[in-house]
Tab-separated table of C-alpha atoms in Angstrom:
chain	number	residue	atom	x	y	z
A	1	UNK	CA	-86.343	226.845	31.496
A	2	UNK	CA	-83.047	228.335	29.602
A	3	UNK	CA	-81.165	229.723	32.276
A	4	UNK	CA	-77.605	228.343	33.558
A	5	UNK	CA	-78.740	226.005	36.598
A	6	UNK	CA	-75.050	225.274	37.500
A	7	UNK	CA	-75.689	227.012	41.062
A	8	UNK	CA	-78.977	225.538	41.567
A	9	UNK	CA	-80.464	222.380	43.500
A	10	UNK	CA	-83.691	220.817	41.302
A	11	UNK	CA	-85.931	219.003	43.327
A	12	UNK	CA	-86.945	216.686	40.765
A	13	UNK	CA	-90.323	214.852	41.562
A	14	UNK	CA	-90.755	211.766	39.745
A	15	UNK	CA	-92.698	208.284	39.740
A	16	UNK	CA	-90.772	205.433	40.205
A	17	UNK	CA	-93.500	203.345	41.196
A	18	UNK	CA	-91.956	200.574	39.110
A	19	UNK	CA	-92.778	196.710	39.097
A	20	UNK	CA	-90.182	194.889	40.951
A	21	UNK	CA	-89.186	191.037	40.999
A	22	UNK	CA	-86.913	190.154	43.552
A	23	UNK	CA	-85.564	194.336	43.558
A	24	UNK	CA	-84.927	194.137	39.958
A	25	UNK	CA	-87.545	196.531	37.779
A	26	UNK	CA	-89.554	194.242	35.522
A	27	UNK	CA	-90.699	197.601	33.542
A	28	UNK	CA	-88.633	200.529	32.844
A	29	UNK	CA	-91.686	202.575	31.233
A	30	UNK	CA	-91.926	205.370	34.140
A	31	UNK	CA	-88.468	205.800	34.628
A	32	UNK	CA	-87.860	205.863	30.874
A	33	UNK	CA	-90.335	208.948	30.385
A	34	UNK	CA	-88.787	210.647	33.284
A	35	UNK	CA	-84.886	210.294	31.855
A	36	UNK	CA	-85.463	213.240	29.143
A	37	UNK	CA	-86.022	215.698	32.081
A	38	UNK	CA	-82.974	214.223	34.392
A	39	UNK	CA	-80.523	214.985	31.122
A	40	UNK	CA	-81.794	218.186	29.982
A	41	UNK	CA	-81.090	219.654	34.030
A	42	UNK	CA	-77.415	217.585	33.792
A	43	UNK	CA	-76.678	219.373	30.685
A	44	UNK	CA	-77.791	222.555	32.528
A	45	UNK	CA	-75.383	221.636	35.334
A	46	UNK	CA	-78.228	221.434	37.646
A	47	UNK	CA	-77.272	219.089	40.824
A	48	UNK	CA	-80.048	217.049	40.875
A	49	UNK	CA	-82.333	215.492	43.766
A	50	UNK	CA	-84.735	212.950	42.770
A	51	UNK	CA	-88.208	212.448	45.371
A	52	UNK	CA	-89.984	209.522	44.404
A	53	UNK	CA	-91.689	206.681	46.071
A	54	UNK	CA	-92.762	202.787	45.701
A	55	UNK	CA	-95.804	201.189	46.712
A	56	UNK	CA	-98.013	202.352	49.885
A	57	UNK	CA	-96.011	202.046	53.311
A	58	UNK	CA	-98.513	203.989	54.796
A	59	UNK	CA	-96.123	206.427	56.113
A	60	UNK	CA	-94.031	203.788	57.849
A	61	UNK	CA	-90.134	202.660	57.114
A	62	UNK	CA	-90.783	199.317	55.114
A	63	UNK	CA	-87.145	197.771	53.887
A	64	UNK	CA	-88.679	196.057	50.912
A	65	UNK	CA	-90.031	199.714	49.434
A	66	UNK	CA	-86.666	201.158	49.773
A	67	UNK	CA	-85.571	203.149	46.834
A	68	UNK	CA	-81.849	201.872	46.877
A	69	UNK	CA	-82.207	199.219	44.541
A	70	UNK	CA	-84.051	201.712	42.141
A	71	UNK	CA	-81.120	204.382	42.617
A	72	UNK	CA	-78.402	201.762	41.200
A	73	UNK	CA	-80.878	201.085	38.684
A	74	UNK	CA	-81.368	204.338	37.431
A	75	UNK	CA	-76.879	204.718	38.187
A	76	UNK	CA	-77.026	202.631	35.484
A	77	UNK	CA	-79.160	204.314	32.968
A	78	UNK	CA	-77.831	207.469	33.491
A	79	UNK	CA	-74.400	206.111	33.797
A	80	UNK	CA	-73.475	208.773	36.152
A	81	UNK	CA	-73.171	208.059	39.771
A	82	UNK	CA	-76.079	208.508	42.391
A	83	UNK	CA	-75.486	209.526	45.774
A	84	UNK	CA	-78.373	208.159	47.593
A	85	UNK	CA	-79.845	210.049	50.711
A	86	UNK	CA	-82.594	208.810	53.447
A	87	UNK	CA	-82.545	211.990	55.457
A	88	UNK	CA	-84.647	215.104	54.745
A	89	UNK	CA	-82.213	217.956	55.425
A	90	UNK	CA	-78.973	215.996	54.178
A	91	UNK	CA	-76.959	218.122	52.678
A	92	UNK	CA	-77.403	219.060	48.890
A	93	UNK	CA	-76.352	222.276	48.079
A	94	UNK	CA	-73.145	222.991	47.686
A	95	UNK	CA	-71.965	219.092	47.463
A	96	UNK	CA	-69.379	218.046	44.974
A	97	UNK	CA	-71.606	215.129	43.845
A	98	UNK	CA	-74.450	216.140	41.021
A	99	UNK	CA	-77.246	213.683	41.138
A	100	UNK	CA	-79.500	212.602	44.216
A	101	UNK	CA	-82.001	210.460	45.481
A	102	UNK	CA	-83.816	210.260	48.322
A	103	UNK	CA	-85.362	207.526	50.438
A	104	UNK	CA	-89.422	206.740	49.616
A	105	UNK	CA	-91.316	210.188	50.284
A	106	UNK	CA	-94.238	207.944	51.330
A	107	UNK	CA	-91.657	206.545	54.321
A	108	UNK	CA	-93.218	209.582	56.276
A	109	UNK	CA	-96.491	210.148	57.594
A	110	UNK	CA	-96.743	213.676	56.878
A	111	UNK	CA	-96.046	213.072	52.703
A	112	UNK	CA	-100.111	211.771	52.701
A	113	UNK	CA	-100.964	214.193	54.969
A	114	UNK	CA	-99.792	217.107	52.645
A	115	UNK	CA	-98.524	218.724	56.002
A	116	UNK	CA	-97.153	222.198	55.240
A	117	UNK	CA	-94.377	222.249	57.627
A	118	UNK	CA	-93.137	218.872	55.569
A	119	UNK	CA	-93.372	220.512	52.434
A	120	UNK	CA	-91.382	223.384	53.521
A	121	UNK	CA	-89.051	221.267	55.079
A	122	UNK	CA	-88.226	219.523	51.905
A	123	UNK	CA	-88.327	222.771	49.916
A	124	UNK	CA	-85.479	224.123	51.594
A	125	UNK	CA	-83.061	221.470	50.148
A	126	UNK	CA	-83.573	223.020	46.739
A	127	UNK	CA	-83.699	225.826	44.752
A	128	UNK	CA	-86.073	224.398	42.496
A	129	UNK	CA	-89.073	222.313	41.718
A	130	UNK	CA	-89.825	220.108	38.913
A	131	UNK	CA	-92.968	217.642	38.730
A	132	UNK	CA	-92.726	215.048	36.496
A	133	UNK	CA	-95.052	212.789	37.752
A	134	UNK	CA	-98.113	213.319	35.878
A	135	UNK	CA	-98.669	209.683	36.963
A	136	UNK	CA	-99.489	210.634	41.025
A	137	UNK	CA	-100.588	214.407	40.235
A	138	UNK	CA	-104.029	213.454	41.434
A	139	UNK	CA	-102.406	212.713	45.007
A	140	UNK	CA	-103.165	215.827	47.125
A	141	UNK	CA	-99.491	215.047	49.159
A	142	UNK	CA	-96.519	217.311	50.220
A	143	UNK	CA	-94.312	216.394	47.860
A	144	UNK	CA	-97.029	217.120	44.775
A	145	UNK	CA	-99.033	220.158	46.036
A	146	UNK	CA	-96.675	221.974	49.121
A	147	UNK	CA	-93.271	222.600	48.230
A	148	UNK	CA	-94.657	224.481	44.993
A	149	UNK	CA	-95.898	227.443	47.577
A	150	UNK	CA	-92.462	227.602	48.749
A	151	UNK	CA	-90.361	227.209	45.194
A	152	UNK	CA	-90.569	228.543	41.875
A	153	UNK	CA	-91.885	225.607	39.866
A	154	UNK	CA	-92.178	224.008	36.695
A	155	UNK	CA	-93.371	220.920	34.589
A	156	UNK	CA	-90.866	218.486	33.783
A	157	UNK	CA	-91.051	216.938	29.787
A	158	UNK	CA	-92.390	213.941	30.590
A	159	UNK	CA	-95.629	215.800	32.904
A	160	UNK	CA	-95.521	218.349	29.896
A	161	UNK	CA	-95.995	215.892	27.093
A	162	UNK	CA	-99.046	214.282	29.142
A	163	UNK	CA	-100.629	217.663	30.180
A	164	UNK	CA	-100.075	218.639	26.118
A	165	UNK	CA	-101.774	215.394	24.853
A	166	UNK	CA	-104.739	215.118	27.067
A	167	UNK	CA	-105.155	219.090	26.794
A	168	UNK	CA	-105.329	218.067	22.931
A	169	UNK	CA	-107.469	215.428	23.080
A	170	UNK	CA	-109.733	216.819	25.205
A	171	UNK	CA	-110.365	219.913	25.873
A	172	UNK	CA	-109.096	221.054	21.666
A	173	UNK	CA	-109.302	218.160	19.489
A	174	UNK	CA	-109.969	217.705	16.160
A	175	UNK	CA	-113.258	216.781	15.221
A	176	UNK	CA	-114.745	214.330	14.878
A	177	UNK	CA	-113.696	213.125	18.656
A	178	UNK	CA	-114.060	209.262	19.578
A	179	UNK	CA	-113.924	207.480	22.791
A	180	UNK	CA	-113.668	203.870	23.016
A	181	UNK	CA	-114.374	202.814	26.685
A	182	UNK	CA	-113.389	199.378	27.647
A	183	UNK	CA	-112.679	197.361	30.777
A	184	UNK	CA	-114.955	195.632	33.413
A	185	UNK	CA	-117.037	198.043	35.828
A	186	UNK	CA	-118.968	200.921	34.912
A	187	UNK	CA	-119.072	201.895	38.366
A	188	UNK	CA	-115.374	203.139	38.124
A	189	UNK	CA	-116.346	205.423	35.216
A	190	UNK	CA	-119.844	206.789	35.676
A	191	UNK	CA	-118.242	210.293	35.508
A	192	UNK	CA	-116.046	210.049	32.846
A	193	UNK	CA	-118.505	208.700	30.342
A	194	UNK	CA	-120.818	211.673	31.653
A	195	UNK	CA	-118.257	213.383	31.041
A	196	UNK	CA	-117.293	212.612	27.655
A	197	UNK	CA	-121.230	212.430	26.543
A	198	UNK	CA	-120.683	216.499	26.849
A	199	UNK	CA	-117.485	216.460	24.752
A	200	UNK	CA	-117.295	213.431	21.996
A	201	UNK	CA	-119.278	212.578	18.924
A	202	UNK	CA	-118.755	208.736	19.119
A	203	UNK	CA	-118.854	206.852	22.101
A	204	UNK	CA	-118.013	202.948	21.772
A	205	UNK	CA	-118.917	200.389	24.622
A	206	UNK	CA	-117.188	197.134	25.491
A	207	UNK	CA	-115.294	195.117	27.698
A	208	UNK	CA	-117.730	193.089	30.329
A	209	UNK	CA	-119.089	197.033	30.848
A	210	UNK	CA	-121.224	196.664	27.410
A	211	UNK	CA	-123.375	193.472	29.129
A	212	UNK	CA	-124.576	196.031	31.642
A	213	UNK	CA	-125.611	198.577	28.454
A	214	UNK	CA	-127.394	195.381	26.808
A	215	UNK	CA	-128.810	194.269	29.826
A	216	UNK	CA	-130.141	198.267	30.460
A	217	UNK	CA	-131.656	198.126	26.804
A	218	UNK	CA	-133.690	194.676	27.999
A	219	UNK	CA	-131.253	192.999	25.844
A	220	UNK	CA	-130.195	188.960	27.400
A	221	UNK	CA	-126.713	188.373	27.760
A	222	UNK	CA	-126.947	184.715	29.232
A	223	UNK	CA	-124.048	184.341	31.800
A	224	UNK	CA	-122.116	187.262	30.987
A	225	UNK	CA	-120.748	189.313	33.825
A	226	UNK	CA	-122.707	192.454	34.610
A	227	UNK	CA	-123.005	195.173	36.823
A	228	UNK	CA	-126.657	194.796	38.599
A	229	UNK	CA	-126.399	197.830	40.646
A	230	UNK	CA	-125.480	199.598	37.380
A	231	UNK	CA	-128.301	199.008	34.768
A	232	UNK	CA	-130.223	202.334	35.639
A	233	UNK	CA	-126.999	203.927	35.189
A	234	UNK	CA	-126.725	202.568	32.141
A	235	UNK	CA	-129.972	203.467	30.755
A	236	UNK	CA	-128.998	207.373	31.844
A	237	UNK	CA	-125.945	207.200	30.157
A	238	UNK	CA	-127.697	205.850	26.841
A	239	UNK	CA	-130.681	208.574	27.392
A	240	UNK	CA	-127.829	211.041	27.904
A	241	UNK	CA	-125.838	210.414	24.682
A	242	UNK	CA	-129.340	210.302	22.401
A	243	UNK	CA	-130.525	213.286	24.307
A	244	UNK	CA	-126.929	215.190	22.952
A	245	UNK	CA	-126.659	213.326	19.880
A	246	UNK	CA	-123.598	211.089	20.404
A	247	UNK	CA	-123.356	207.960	18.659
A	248	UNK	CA	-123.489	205.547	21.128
A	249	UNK	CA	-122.389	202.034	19.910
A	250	UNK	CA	-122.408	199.158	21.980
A	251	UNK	CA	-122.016	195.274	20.521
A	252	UNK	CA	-124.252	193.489	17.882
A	253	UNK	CA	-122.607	190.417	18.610
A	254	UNK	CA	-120.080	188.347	20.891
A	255	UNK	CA	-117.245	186.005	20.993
A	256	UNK	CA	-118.599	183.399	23.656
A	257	UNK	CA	-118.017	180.668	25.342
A	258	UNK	CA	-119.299	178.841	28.229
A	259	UNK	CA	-116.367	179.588	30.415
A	260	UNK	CA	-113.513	181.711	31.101
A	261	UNK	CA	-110.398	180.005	30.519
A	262	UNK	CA	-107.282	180.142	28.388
A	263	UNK	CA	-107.963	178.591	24.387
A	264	UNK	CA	-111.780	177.720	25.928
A	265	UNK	CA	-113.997	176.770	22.312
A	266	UNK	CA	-115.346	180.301	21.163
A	267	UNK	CA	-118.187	180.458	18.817
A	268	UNK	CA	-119.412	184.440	17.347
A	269	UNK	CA	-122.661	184.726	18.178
A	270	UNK	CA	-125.324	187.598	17.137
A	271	UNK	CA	-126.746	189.528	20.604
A	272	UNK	CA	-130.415	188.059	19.873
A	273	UNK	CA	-128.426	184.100	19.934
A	274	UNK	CA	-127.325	184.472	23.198
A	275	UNK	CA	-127.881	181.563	25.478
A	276	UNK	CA	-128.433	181.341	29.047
A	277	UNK	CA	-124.926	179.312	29.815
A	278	UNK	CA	-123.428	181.717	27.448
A	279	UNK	CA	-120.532	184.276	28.473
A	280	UNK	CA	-120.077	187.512	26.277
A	281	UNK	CA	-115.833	187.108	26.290
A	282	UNK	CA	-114.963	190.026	23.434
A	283	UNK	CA	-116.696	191.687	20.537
A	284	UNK	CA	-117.859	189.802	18.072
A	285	UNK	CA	-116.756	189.911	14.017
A	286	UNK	CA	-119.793	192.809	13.311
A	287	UNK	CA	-119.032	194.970	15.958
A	288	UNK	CA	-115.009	194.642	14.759
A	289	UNK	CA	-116.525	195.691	12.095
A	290	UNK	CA	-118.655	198.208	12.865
A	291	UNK	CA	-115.808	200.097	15.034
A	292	UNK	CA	-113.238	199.852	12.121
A	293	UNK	CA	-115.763	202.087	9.828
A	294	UNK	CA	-116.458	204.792	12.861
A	295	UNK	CA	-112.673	204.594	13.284
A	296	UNK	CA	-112.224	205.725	9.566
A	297	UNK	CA	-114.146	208.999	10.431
A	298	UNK	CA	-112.334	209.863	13.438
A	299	UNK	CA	-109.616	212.505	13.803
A	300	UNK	CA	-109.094	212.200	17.420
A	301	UNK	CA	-109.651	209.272	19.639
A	302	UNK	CA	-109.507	208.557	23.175
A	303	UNK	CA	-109.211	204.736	24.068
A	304	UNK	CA	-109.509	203.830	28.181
A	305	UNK	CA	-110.350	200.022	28.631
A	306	UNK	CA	-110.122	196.756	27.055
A	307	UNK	CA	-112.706	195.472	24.916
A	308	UNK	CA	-112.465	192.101	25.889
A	309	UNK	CA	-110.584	189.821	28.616
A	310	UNK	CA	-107.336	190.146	27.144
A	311	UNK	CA	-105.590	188.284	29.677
A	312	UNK	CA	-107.439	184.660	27.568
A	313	UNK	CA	-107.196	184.154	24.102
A	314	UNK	CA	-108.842	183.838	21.863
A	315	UNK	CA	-110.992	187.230	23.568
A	316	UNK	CA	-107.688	189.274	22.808
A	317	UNK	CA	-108.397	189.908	19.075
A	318	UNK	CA	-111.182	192.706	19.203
A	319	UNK	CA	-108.671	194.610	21.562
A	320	UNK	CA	-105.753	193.454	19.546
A	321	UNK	CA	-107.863	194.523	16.103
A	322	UNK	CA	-108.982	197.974	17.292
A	323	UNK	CA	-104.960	199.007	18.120
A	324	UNK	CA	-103.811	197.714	15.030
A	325	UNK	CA	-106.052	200.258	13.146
A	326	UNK	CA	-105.725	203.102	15.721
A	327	UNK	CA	-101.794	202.915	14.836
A	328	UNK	CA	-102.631	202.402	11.330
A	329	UNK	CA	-104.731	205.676	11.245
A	330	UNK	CA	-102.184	207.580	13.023
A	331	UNK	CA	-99.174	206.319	10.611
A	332	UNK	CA	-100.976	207.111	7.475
A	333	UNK	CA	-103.952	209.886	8.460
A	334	UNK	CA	-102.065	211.127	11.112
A	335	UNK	CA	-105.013	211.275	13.320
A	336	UNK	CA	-104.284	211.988	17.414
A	337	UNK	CA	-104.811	208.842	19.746
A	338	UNK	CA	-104.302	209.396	23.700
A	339	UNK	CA	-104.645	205.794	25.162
A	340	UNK	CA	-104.223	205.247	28.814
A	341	UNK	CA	-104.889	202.777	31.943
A	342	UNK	CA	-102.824	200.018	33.063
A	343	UNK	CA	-105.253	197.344	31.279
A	344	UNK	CA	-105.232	199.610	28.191
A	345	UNK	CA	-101.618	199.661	27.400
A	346	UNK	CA	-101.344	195.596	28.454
A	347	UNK	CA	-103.802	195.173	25.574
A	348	UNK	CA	-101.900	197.936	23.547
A	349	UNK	CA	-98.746	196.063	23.766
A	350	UNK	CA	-100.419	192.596	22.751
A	351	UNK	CA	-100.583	194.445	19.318
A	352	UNK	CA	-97.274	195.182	18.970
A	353	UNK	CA	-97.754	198.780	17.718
A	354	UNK	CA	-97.565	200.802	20.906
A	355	UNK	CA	-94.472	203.191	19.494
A	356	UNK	CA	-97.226	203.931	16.538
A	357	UNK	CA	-99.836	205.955	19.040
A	358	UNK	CA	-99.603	209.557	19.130
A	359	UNK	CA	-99.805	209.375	22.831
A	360	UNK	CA	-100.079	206.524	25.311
A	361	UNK	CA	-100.248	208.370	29.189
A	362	UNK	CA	-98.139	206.158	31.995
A	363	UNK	CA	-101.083	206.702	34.457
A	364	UNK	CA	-103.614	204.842	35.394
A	365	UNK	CA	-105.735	207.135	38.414
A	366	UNK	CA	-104.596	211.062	36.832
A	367	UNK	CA	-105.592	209.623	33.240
A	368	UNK	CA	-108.594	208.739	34.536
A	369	UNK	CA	-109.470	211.440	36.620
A	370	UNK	CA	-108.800	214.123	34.133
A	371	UNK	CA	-111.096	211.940	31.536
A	372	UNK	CA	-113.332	212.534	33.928
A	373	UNK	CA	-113.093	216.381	34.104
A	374	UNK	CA	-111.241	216.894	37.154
A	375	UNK	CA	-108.620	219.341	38.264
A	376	UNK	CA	-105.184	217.058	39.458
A	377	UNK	CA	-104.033	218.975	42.620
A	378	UNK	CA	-100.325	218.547	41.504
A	379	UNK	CA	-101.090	220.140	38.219
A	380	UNK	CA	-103.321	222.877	39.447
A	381	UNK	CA	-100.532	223.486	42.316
A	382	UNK	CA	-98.490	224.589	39.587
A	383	UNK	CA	-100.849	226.504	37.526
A	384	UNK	CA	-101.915	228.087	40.389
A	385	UNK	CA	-98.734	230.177	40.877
């Protein structure tokens, strides 16, 4: 958008869902993506009114989800005053003061609801509307899907950069296209590794989600975790990937240990080795291995999951080993890596090479549900006009 904004209102939706300890913000990564957008409208003289929300009040008034202490937060960033609003229909337009924010959207019923008359309500404060929270677009609210069919509308920088990079990865990558899938439950992501089976040429399995895969190919895994109800699923999956050629890797050996606990005595063990009082904790050194070589061939990968349980060490280091060489690859081969997921960018961080990545998405639901193939309704409300 080039035009001179200096007579305009920009309804500015944003995600400040941000951790909190005591009302101070404990992580600044949402509100950091969103800050580009907020200067590029000041420098177009745009005034300014920010809709966000924290937590789930379920549409009622909840004093410890107020946006306040966020506002003076955000003052502070910005270093420009906030003027900070909890009425819908306070007066913006026309006011001396450039930057707003108003109470939690999610304070009202009707936000959930995606009531029309709410949307339109909150519509009529602006001139404009700007999502740039790629983080909630797969919330079907007022704030995300109505006011668009009353405003012109846009994509903020931060939305843009996340629509860009998963449009990228995705839909027009570079071949060869990798996904490493990761975390605990394959019953969260039945669709998006159906999904991806249609789209990637290397599929890698881990995190407890890879016992399930052994178990499906009548493989013992001792005392791992697994997924009972998901072993059929499994099997489908694996039938799926041979039946459209995609490598499908899943471990050749473990990091185990008879329980879960922080510094417990680890020992690698080969899948065959596995005892019964055994518990599958990480990848083991030949799947580490293993991954690093497919990682070589890659030009884009997709990562979604840990591949251990970070939160203990030592089963941080497969994880820890696989980032290191993702940010490697992009540094010197400049291949494209889209990470994404809450657990993802915890185990990301561990490494200490998250500012390498070519892209790593601040949401945990929309990154997931467009991995899966879905339409977000707060993108699509957009689109659509």
């Amino acid at each position: 958008m080039d035009q001179d904004l200096s007579n305009k209102v920009v309804l500015l939706r944003t995600d400040f869902n941000v951790p909190t300890q005591n009302n101070k913000i404990v992580d600044f990564t949402r509100i950091n993506e969103s800050i580009p957008t907020i200067k590029a409208l000041i420098e177009k003289k745009a005034t300014i009114l920010i809709v966000t929300h924290r937590g789930r009040p379920n549409g009622k008034i909840d004093t410890k989800l107020s946006m306040a202490p966020i506002a003076i937060e955000v003052e502070k960033i910005l270093k420009k005053p906030i003027e900070f609003i909890d009425k819908i229909g306070q007066r913006v337009k026309n006011n001396p003061k450039k930057i707003f924010m108003l109470e939690n959207i999610r304070f009202h019923e009707e936000e959930e609801k995606n009531e029309l008359n709410f949307a339109k309500e909150l519509s009529k404060m602006a001139d404009i509307y700007i999502n740039d929270a790629f983080s909630v677009s797969h919330r079907a609210h007022a704030s995300l899907c109505g006011i668009p069919k009353f405003l012109p509308s846009y994509f903020g920088l931060c939305m843009s950069k996340e629509i860009e990079s998963l449009q990228n990865s995705l839909s027009t990558p570079k071949k060869p296209l990798l996904a490493i899938i990761g975390g605990s439950k394959i019953l969260t992501k039945i669709d998006i590794l159906k999904n991806l089976n249609k789209k990637v040429d290397t599929m890698i399995i881990g995190g407890a989600m890879a016992n399930t895969f052994l178990l499906a190919k009548g493989i013992s895994i001792g005392a791992s975790l697994f997924e009972s109800q998901c072993i059929d699923i499994a099997q489908d999956i694996i039938n799926d990937a041979k039946e459209k050629n995609v490598n499908l890797i899943i471990p050749v050996d473990g990091k185990v240990a008879k329980s879960l606990s922080m510094n417990a005595v680890a020992k690698n063990k080969n899948i065959e080795d596995i005892e019964t009082d055994d518990m599958i904790l990480d990848l083991g050194a030949e799947s580490i291995k293993i991954i690093l070589g497919e990682l070589k061939k890659a030009e884009t990968v997709i990562w979604n999951g840990p591949l251990g349980a970070i939160e203990y060490k030592p089963f941080d280091q497969a994880t820890i080993a696989i980032a290191k060489e993702l940010a490697r690859n992009c540094k010197q081969k400049n291949i494209k890596v889209v990470a994404g997921g809450g657990d993802t960018i915890y185990g990301i961080n561990l490494s200490k090479c998250v500012k390498d990545f070519t892209h790593v998405s601040t949401a945990g639901g929309a990154f997931l549900e467009w991995l899966e193939g879905k339409t977000l309704p707060g993108v699509s409300a957009i689109l659509d006009k």
